[in-house]
PDB file of C-alpha atoms in Angstrom:
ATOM      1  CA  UNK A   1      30.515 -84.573 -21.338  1.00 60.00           C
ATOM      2  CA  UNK A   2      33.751 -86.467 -21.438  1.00 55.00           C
ATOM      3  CA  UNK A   3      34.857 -84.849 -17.985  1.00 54.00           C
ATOM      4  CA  UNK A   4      31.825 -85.865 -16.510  1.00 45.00           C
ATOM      5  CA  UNK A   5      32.114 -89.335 -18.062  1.00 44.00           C
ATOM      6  CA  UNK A   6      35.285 -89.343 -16.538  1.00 45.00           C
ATOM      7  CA  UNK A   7      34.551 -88.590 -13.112  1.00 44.00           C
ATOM      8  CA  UNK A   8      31.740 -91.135 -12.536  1.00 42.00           C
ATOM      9  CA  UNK A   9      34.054 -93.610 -13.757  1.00 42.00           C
ATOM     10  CA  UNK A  10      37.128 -92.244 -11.135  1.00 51.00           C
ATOM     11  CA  UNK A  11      34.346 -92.050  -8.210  1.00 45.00           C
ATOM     12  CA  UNK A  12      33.105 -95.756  -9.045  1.00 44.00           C
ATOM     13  CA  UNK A  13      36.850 -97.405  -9.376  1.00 47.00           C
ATOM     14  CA  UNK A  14      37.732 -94.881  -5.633  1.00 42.00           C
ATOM     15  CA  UNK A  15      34.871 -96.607  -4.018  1.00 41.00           C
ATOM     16  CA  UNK A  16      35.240-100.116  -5.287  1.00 41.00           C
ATOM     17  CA  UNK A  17      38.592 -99.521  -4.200  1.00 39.00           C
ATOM     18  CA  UNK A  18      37.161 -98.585  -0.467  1.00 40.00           C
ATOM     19  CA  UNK A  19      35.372-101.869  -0.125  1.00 41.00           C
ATOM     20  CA  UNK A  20      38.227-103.826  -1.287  1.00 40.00           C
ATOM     21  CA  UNK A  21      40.759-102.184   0.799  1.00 42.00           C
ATOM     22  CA  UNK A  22      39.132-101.155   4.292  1.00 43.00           C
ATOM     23  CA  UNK A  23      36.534-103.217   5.904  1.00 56.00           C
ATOM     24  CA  UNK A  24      32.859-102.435   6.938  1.00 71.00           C
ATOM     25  CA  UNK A  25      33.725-102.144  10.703  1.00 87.00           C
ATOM     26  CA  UNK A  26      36.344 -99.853  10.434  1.00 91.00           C
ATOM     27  CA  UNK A  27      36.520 -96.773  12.638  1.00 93.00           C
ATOM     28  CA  UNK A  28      34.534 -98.596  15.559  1.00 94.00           C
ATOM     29  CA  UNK A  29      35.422 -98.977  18.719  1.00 97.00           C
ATOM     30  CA  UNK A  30      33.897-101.419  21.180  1.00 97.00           C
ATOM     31  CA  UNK A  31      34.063-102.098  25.266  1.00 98.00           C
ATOM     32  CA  UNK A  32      33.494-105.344  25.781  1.00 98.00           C
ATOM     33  CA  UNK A  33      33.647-107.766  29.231  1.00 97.00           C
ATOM     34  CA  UNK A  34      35.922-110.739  28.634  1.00 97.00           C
ATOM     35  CA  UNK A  35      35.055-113.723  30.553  1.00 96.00           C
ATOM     36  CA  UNK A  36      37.379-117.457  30.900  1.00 95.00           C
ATOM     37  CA  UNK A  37      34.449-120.199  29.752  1.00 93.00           C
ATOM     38  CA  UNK A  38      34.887-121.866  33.264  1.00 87.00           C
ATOM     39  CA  UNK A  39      32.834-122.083  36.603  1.00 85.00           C
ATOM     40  CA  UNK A  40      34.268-119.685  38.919  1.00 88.00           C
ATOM     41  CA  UNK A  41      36.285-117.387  36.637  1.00 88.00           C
ATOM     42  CA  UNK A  42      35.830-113.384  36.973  1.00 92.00           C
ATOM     43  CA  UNK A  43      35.380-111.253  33.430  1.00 93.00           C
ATOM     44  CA  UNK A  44      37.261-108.135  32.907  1.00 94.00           C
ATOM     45  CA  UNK A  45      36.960-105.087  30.905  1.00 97.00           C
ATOM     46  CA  UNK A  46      38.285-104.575  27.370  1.00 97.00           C
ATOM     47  CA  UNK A  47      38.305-102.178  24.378  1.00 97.00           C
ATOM     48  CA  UNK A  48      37.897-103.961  20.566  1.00 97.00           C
ATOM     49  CA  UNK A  49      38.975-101.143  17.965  1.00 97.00           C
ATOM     50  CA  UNK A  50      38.759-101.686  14.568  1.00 96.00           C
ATOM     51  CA  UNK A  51      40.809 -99.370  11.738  1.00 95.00           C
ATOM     52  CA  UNK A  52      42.731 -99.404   8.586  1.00 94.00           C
ATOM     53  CA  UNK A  53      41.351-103.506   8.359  1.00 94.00           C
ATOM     54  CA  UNK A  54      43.380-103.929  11.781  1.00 95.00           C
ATOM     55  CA  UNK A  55      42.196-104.765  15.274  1.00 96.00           C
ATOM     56  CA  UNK A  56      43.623-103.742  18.110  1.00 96.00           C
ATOM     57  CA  UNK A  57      42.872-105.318  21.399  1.00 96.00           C
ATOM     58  CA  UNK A  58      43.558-102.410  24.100  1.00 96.00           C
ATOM     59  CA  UNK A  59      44.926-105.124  26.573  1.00 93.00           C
ATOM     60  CA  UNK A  60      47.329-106.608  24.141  1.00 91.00           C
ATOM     61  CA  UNK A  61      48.251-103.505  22.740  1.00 92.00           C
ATOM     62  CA  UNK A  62      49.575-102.680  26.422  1.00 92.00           C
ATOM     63  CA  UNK A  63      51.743-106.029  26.632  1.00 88.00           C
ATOM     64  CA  UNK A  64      53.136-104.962  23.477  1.00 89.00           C
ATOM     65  CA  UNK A  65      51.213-107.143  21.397  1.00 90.00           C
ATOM     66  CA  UNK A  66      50.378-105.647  17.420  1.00 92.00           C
ATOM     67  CA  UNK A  67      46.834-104.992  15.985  1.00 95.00           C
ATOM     68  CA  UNK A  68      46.036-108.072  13.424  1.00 95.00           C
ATOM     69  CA  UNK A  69      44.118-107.844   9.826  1.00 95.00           C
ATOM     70  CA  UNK A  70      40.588-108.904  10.638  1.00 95.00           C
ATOM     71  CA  UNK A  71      38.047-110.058   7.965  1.00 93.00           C
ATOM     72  CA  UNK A  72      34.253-108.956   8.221  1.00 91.00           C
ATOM     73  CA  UNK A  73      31.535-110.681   6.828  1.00 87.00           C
ATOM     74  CA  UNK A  74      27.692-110.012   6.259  1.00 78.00           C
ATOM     75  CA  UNK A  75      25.002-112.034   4.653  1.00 70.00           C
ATOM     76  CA  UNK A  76      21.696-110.048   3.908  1.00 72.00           C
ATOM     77  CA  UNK A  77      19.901-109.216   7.245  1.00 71.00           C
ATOM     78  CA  UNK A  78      22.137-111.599   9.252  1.00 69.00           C
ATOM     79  CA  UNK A  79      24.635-110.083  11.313  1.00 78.00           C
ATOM     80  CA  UNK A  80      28.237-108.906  10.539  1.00 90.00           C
ATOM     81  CA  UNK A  81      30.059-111.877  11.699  1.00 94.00           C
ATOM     82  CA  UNK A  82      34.251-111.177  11.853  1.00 95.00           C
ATOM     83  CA  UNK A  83      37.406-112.839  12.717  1.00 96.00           C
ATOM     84  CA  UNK A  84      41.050-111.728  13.804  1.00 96.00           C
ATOM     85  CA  UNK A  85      44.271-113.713  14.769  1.00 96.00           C
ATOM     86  CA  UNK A  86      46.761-112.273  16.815  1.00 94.00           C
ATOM     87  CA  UNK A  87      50.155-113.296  17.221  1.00 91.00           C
ATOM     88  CA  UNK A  88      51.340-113.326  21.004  1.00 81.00           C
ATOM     89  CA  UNK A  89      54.575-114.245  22.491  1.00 78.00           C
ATOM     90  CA  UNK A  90      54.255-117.972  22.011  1.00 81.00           C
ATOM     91  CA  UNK A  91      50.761-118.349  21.635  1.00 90.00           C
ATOM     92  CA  UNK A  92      47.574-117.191  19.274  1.00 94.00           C
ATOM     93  CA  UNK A  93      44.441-115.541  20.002  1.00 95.00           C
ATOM     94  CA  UNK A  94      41.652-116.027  17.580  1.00 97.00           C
ATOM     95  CA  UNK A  95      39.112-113.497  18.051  1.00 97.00           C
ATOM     96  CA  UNK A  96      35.441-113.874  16.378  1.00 97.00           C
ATOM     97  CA  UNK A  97      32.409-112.326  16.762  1.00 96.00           C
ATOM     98  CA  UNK A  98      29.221-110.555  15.662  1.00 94.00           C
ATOM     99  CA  UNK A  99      27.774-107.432  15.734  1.00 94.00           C
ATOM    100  CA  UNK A 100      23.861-106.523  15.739  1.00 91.00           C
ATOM    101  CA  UNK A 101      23.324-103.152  15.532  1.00 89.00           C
ATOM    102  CA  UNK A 102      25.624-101.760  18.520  1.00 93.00           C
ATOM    103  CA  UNK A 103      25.852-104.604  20.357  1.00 96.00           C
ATOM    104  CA  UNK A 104      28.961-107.401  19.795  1.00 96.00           C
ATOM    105  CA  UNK A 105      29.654-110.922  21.527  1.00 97.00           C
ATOM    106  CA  UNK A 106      31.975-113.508  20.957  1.00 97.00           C
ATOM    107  CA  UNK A 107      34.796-115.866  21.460  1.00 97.00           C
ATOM    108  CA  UNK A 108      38.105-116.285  21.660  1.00 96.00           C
ATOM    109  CA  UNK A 109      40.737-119.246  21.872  1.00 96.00           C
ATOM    110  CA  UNK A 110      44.041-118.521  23.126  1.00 94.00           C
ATOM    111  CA  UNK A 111      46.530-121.480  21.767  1.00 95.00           C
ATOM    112  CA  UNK A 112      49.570-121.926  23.242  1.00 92.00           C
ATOM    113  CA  UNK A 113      52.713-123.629  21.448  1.00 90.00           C
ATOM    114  CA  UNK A 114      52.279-126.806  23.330  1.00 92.00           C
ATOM    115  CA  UNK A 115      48.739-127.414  21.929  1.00 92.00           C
ATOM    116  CA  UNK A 116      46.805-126.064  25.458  1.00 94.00           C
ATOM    117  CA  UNK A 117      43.717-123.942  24.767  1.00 95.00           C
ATOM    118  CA  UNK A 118      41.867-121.664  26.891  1.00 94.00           C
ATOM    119  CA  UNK A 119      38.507-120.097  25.379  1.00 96.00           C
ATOM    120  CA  UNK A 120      37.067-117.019  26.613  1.00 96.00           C
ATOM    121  CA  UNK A 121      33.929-115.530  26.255  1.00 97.00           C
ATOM    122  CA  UNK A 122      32.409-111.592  24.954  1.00 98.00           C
ATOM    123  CA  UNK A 123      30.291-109.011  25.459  1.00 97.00           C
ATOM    124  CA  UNK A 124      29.817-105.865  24.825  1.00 97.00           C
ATOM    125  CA  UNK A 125      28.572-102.591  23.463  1.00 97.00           C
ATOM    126  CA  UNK A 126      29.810 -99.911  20.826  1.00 96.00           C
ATOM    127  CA  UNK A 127      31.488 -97.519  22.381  1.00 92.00           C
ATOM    128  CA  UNK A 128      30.004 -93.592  21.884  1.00 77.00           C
TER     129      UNK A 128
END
């Protein structure tokens, strides 16, 4: 009885320990279309991949640019809403979204050092 005792109490503290350490949208990966909020700007395609709390943005990752913690966030039926800053070679990107079911949007602001923004807009689907 004592084992048993012991076990629940080793499964609850392992997946406490899950929540607190790895976040809901872990192991997802998303393709998204990336768009500059202007008039006559053209969107491209991108890949959003979430794991081990990290995001790694599949363009950045190929200027050399390292995945960033993210936070995730959900409120009863409302959707997952999340938020990642990654560090670029003098500038930020701040990435937030939300996901409903498998679909994601977004924004992101791209700050440079000298106070300039640029915001950028996404969409997307989970990727199968």
């Amino acid at each position: 009885m004592m084992r048993l005792l012991l076990a629940v109490v080793i499964a609850a503290g392992l997946a406490q320990a899950h929540h607190w350490f790895f976040q809901p949208m872990d192991g997802s990966a998303w393709d998204v279309r990336v768009k500059k909020e202007s008039l006559f700007a053209f969107s491209h395609k991108d890949t959003l991949v979430f794991r081990d709390g990290r995001l790694t943005v599949a363009s950045a990752a190929k200027e050399g640019i390292a995945p960033a913690g993210y936070s995730a966030r959900r409120a009863g039926k409302a959707p997952q809403a999340w938020t990642a800053m990654l560090d670029e070679a003098g500038a930020t990107a701040r990435w937030e979204g939300t996901v409903r079911a498998d679909r994601i949007e977004g924004f992101v602001v791209r700050s440079r050092a000298d106070g300039r923004e640029t915001r950028y807009r996404f969409s997307g689907k989970r990727r199968s």
